[in-house]
mmCIF file with all atom_site columns, C-alpha atoms in Angstrom:
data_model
loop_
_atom_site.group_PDB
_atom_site.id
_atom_site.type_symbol
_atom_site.label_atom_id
_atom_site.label_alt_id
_atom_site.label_comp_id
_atom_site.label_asym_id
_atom_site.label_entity_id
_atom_site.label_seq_id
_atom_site.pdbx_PDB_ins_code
_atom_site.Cartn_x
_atom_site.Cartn_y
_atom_site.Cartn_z
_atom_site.occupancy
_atom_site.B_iso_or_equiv
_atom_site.pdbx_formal_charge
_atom_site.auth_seq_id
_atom_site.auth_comp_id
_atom_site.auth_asym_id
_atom_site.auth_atom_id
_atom_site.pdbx_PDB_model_num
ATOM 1   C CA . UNK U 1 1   ? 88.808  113.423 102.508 1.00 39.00 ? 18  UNK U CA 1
ATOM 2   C CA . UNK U 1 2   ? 88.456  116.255 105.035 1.00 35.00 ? 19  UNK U CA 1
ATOM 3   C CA . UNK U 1 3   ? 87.710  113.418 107.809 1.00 35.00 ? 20  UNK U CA 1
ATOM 4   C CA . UNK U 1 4   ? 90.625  111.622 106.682 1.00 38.00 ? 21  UNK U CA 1
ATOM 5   C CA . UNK U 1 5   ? 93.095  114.574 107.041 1.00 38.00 ? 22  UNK U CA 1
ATOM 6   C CA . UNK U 1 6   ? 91.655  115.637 110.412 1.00 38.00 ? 23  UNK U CA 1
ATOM 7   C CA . UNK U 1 7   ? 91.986  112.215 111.823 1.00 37.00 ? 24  UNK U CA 1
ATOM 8   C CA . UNK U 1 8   ? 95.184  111.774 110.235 1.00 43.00 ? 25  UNK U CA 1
ATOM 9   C CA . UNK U 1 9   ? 96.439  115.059 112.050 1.00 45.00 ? 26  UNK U CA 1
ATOM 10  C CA . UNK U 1 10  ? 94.293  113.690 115.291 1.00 40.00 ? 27  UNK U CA 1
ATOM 11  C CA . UNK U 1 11  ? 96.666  110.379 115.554 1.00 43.00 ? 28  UNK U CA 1
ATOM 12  C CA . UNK U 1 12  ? 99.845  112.531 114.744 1.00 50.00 ? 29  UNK U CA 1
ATOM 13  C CA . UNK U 1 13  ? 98.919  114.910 117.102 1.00 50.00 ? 30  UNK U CA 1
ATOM 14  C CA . UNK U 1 14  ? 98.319  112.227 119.621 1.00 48.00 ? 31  UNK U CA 1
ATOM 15  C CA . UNK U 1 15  ? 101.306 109.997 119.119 1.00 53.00 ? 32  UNK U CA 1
ATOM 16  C CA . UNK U 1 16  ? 103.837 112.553 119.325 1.00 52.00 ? 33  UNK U CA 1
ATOM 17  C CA . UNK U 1 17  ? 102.550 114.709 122.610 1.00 45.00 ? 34  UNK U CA 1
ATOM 18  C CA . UNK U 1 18  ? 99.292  116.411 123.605 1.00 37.00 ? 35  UNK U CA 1
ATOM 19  C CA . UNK U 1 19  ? 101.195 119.745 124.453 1.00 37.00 ? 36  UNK U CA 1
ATOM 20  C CA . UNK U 1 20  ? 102.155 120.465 120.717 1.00 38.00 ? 37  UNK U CA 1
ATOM 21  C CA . UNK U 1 21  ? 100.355 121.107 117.870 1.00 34.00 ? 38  UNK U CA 1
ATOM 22  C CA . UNK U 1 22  ? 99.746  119.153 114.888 1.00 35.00 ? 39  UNK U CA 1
ATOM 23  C CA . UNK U 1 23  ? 102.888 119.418 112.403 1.00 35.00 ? 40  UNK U CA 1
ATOM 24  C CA . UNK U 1 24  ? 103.225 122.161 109.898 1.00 37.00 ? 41  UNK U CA 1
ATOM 25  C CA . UNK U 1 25  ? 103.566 120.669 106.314 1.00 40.00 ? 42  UNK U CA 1
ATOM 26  C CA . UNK U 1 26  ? 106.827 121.259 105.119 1.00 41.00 ? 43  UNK U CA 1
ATOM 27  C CA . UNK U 1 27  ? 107.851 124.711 103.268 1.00 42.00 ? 44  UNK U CA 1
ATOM 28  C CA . UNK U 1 28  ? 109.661 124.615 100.200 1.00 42.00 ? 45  UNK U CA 1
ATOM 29  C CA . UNK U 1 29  ? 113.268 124.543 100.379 1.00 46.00 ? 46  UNK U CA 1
ATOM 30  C CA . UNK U 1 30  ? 116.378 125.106 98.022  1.00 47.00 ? 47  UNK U CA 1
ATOM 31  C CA . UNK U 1 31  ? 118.033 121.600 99.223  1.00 54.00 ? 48  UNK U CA 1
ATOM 32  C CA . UNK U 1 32  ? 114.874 119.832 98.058  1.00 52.00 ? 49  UNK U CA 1
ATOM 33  C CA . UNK U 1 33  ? 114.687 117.818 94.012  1.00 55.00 ? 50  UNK U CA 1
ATOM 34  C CA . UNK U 1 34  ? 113.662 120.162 92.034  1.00 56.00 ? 51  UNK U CA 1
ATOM 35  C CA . UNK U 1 35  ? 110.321 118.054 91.537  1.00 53.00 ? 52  UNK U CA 1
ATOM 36  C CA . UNK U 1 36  ? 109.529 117.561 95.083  1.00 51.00 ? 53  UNK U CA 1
ATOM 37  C CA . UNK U 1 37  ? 109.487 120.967 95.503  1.00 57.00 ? 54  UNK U CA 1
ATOM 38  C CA . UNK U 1 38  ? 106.738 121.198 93.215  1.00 60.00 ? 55  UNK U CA 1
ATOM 39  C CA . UNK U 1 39  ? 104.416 118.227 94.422  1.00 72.00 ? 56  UNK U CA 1
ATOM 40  C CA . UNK U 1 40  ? 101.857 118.480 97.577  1.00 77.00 ? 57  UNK U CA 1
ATOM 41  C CA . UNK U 1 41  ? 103.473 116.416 100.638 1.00 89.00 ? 58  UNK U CA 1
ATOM 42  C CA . UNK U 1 42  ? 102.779 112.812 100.894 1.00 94.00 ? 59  UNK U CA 1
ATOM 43  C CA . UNK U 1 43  ? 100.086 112.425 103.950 1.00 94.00 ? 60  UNK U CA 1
ATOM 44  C CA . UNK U 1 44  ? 101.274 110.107 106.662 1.00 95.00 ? 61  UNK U CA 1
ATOM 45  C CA . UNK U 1 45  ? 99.257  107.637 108.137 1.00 95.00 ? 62  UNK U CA 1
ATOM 46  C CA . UNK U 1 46  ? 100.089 104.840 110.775 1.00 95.00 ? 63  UNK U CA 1
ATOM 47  C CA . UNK U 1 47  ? 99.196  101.158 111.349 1.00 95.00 ? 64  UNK U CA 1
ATOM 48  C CA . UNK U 1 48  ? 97.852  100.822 114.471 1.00 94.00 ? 65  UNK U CA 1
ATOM 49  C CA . UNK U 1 49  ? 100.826 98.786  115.817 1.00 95.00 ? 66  UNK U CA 1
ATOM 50  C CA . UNK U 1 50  ? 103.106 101.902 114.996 1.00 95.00 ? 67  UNK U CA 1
ATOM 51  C CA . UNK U 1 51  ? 100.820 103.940 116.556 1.00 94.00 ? 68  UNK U CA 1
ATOM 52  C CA . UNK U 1 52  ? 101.687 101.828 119.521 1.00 95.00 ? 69  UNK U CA 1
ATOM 53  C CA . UNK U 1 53  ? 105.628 101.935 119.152 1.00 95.00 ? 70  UNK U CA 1
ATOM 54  C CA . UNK U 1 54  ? 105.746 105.696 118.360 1.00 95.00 ? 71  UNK U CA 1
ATOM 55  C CA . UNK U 1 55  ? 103.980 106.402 121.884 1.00 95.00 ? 72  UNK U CA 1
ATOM 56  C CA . UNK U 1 56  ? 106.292 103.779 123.513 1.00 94.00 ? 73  UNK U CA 1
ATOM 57  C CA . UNK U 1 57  ? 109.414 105.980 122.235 1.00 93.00 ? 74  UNK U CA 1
ATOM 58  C CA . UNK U 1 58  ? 111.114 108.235 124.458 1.00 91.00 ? 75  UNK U CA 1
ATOM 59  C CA . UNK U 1 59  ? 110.390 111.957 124.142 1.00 91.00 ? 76  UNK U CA 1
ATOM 60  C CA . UNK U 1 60  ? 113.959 113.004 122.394 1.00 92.00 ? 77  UNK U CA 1
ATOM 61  C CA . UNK U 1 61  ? 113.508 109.807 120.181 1.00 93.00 ? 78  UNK U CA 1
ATOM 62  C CA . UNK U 1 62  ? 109.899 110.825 119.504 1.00 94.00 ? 79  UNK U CA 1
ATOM 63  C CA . UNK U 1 63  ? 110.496 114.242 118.448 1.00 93.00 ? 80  UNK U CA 1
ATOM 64  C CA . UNK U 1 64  ? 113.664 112.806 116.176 1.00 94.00 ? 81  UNK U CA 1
ATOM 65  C CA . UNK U 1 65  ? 110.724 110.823 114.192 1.00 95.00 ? 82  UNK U CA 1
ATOM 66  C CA . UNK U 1 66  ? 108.343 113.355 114.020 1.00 94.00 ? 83  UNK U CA 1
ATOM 67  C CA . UNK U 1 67  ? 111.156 115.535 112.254 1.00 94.00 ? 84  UNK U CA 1
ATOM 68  C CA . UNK U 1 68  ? 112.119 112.455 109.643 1.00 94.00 ? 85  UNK U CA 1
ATOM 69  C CA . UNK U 1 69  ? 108.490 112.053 108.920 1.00 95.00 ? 86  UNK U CA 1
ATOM 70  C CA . UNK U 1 70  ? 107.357 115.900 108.399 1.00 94.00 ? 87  UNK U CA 1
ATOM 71  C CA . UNK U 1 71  ? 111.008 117.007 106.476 1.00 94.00 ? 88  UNK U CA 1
ATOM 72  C CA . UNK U 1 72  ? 111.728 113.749 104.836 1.00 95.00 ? 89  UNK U CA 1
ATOM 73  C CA . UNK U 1 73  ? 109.068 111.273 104.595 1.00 95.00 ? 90  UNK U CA 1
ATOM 74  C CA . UNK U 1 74  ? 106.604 113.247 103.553 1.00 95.00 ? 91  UNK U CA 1
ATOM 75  C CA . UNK U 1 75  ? 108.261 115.291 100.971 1.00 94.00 ? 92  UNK U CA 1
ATOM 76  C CA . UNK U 1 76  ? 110.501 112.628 99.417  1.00 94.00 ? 93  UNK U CA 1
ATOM 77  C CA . UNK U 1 77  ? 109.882 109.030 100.985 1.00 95.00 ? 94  UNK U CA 1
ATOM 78  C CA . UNK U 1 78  ? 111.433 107.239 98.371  1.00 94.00 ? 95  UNK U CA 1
ATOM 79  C CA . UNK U 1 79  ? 114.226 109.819 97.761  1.00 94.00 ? 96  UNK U CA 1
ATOM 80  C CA . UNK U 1 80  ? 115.186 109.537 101.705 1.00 94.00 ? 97  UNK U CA 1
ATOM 81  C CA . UNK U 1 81  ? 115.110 105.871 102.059 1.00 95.00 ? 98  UNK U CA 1
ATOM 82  C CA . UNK U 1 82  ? 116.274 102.637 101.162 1.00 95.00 ? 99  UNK U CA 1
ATOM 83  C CA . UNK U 1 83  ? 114.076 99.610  99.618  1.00 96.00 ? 100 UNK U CA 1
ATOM 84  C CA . UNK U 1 84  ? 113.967 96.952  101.665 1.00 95.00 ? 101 UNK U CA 1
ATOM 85  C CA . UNK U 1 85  ? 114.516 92.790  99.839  1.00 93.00 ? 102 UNK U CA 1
ATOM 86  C CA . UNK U 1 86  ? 113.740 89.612  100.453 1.00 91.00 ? 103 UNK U CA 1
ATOM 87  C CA . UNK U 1 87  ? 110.301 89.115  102.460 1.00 90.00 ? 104 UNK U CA 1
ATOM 88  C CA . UNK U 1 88  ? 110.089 92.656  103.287 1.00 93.00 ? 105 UNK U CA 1
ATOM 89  C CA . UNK U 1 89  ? 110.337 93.239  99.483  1.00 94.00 ? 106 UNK U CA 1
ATOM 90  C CA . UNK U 1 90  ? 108.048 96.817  98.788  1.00 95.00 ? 107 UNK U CA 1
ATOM 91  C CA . UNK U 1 91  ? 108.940 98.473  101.986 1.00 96.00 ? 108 UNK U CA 1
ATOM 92  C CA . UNK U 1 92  ? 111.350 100.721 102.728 1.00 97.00 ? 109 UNK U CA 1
ATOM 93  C CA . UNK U 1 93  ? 113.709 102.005 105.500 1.00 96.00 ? 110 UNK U CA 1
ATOM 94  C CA . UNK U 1 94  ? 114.463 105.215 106.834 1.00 96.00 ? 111 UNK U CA 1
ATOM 95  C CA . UNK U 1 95  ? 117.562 105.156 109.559 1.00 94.00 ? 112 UNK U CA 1
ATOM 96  C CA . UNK U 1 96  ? 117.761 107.479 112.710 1.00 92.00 ? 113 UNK U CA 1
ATOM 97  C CA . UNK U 1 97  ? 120.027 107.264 115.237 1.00 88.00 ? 114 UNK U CA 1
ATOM 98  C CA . UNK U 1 98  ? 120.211 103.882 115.992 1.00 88.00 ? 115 UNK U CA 1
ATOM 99  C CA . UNK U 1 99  ? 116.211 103.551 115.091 1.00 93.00 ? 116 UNK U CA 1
ATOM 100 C CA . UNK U 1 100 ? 114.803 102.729 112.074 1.00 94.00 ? 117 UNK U CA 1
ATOM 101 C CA . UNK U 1 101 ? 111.054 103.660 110.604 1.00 96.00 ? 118 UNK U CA 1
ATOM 102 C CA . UNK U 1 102 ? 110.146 100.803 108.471 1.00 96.00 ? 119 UNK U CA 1
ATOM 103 C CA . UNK U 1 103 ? 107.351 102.467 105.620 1.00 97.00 ? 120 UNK U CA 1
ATOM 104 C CA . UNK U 1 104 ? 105.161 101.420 102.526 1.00 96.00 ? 121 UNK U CA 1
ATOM 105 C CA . UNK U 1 105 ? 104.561 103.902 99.998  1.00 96.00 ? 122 UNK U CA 1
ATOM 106 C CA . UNK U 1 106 ? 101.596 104.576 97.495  1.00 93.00 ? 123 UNK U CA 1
ATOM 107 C CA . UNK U 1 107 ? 102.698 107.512 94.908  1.00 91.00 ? 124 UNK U CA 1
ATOM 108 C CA . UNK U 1 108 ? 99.858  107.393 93.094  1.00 89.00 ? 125 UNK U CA 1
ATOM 109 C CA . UNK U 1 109 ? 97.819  108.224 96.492  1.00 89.00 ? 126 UNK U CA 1
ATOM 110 C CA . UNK U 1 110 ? 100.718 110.846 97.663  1.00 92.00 ? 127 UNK U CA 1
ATOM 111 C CA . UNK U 1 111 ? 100.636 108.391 100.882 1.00 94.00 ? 128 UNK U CA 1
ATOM 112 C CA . UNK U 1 112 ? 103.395 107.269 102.892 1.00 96.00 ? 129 UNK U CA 1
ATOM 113 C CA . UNK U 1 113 ? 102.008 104.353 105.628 1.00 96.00 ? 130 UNK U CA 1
ATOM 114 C CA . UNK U 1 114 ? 104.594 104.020 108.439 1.00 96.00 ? 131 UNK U CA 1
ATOM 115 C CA . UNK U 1 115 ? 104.409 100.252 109.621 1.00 96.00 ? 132 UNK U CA 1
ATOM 116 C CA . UNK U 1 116 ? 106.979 99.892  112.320 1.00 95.00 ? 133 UNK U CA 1
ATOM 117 C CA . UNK U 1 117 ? 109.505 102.339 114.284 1.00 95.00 ? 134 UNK U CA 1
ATOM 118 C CA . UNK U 1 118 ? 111.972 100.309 116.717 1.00 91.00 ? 135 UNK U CA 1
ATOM 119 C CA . UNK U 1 119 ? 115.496 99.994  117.278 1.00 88.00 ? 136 UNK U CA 1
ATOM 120 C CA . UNK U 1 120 ? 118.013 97.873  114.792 1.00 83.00 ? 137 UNK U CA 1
ATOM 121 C CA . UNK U 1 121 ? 119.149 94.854  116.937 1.00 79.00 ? 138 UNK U CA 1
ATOM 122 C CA . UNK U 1 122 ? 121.074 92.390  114.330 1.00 72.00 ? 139 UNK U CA 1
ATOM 123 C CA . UNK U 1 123 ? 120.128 89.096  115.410 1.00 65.00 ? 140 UNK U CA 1
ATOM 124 C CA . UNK U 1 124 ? 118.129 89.507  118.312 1.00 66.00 ? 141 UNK U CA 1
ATOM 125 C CA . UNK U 1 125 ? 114.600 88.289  118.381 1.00 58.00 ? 142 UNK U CA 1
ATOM 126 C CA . UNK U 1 126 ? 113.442 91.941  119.351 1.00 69.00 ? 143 UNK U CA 1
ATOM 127 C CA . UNK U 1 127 ? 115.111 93.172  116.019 1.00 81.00 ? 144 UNK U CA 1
ATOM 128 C CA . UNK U 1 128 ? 112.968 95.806  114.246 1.00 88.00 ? 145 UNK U CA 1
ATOM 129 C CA . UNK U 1 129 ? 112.860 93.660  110.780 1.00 88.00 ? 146 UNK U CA 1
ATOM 130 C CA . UNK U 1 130 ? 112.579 90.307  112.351 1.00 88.00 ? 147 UNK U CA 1
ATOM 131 C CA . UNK U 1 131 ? 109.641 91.456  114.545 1.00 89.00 ? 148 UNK U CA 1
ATOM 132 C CA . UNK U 1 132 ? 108.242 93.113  111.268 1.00 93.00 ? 149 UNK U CA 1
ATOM 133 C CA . UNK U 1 133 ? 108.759 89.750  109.134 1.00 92.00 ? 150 UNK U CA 1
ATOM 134 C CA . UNK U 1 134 ? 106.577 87.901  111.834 1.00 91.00 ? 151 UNK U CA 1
ATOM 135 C CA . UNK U 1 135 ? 104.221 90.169  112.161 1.00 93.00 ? 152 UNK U CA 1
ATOM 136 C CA . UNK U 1 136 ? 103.464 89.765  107.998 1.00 93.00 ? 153 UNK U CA 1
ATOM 137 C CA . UNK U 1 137 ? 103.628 85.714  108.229 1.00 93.00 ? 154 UNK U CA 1
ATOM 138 C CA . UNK U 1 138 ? 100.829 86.058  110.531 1.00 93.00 ? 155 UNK U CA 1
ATOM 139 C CA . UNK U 1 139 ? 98.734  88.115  108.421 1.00 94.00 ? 156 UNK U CA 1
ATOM 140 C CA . UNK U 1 140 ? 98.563  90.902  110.757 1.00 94.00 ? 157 UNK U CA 1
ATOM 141 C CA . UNK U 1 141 ? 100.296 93.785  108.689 1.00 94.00 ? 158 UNK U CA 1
ATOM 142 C CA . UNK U 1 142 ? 98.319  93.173  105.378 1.00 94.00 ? 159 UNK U CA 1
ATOM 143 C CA . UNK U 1 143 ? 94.876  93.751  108.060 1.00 94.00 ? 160 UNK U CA 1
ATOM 144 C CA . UNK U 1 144 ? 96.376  97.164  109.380 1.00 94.00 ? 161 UNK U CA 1
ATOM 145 C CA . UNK U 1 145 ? 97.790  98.128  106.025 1.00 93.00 ? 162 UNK U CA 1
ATOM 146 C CA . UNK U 1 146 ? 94.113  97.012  104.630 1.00 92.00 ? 163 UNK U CA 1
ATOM 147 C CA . UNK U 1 147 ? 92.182  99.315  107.627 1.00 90.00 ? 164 UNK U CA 1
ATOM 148 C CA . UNK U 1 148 ? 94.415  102.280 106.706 1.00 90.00 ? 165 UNK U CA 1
ATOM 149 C CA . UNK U 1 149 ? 93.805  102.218 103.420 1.00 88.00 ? 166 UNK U CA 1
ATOM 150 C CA . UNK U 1 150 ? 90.298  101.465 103.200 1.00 87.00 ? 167 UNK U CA 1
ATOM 151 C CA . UNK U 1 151 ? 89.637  105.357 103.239 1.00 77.00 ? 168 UNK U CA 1
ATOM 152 C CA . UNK U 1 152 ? 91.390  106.102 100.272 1.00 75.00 ? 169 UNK U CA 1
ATOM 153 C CA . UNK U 1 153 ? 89.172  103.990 98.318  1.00 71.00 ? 170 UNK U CA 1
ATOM 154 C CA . UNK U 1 154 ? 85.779  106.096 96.920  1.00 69.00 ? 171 UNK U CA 1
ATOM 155 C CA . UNK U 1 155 ? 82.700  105.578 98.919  1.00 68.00 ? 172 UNK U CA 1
ATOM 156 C CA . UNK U 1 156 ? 80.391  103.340 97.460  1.00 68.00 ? 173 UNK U CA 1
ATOM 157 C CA . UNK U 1 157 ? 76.684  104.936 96.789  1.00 65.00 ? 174 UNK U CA 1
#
């Protein structure tokens, strides 16, 4: 668990800039539900093509995600964003700006997996959901979903 959380805080640290340090988690606060004020943070973890996306992001655009994910995401992911339908059915969305951070969650984990981060382009090819909904048909995203959990499960003797 301790490797987990230090390589966790190790891709964080590296996808948002090497000059800063890795996030705080957030402090209690009188605008939070009164029962996510009580529960540990959700940890964040990334597929490896959001990894990629997050460090394509400009700097202002970068730092605008890391603040959704450390206030928002991670205290209340399902309280902050909206359920996605159809073939994306079990994600959700979280808007900023004009980008969006498309995210499974696993409560029973206290893990929020951020799949995809891009900008909303309705009905061009380079749209955030449509690249997403490709990306699934070929398999790919169940793989990366698959490596990122794989370290929650117990370690076989």
């Amino acid at each position: 668990m301790t490797t987990t959380l230090r390589l966790a805080g190790f891709l964080q640290q590296q996808m948002f800039s090497a000059d800063e340090q890795t996030p705080k988690q957030p402090s209690s606060s009188a605008s939070l539900p009164e029962e996510a004020r009580h529960k540990p943070p959700f940890e964040l973890r990334y597929t490896s093509d959001a990894g990629t996306e997050i460090k394509a992001l400009d700097g202002s655009v970068r730092n605008q995600l890391r603040k959704v994910l450390e206030k928002k995401l991670a205290v209340d992911p399902e309280g902050y964003g909206l359920p996605l339908r159809g073939t994306l059915a079990g994600y959700w969305k979280h808007q900023f700006g004009s980008h969006r951070v498309i995210y499974r969650t696993y409560p029973q984990h206290r893990v929020v997996v951020v799949c995809s981060v891009g900008v909303r382009k309705q009905g061009d090819a380079e749209d955030i959901y449509r690249q997403l909904e490709s990306v699934a048909k070929t398999g790919r995203l169940a793989e990366q979903l698959t490596s990122v959990l794989k370290n929650l499960l117990p370690k076989k003797p």
